[in-house]
Amino acid sequence: MIVVAHPDDELLGLGATMHKLIKEQGVVAHVVILGEGITSRSDTRDTEKWKQVLEEHHANMNAAGSHIGYKSIHSYNFSDNRFDSHALLDIVKVVEKEKEDFQPDIIFTHNAGDLNVDHRYTFQAVMTATRPMQEEKVKTIICFETNSATEWQYSQHPEQFRPNLYVEVSEEDVQAKCDAMSEYKFETREYPHPRSLKALKVLAEYRGYSMGYELAEAFEIKRMRI
């Protein structure tokens, strides 16, 4: 199960890896998108003002997901870049319900130290919803990096992203990720913005040669129970 804050986050850090795992290993992947992802572009939250854009933005989810092969995508409407205006418990309850319905073994989510407040709340909600009690079925929690949120945090942050897991991916996997990202016209930017398609490819090259691969995606294992 992939638990993210905004539409497009389900692609940025792990789209190529998910494409590989679904295609080569038959992994069944379910996406939970907690926030609506647009309204912070106004001074105050006004969902009516952004209604048409939100509808299109959310329609892009399924189009994007089809490039990766996600089994299902469920979305919610927590306030964009205002997750701290909600009780954390409300977000936890959503993650708990989705977890109960889908019964995942592994959850992928945001890094704890991302600059974006919604990412940090999402991480905390996942950790809270999967407390390692005896009956907990989620054995592994893995964090990914999110372009324009992870690398923009200051370098001495105590929760800076520290990858300890690298997945080799192919050009086909990275292209599927880029094709999926192209569906999000409100999020894709021109290079050198980190959410440009070129930047996604450059990051895959960087993570690849760091480990002796041509292309890779990087992750940080936060908890693994065996």
Short mmCIF file of C-alpha atoms in Angstrom, two decimals, residues 111-115 120 150 153-162:
data_model
loop_
_atom_site.label_atom_id
_atom_site.label_comp_id
_atom_site.label_asym_id
_atom_site.label_seq_id
_atom_site.Cartn_x
_atom_site.Cartn_y
_atom_site.Cartn_z
CA ASN A 111 10.06 10.74 4.45
CA ALA A 112 9.62 12.05 7.99
CA GLY A 113 11.74 15.14 7.39
CA ASP A 114 10.29 16.47 4.13
CA LEU A 115 9.87 20.22 3.87
CA ARG A 120 5.39 14.88 7.61
CA THR A 150 12.72 16.02 0.30
CA GLN A 153 14.72 20.57 3.47
CA TYR A 154 17.79 22.07 5.16
CA SER A 155 20.76 19.71 5.21
CA GLN A 156 21.12 19.48 9.01
CA HIS A 157 17.53 18.43 9.61
CA PRO A 158 17.52 15.45 12.01
CA GLU A 159 15.14 13.52 9.75
CA GLN A 160 17.02 14.13 6.52
CA PHE A 161 16.42 11.36 3.95
CA ARG A 162 19.11 8.69 4.34
#
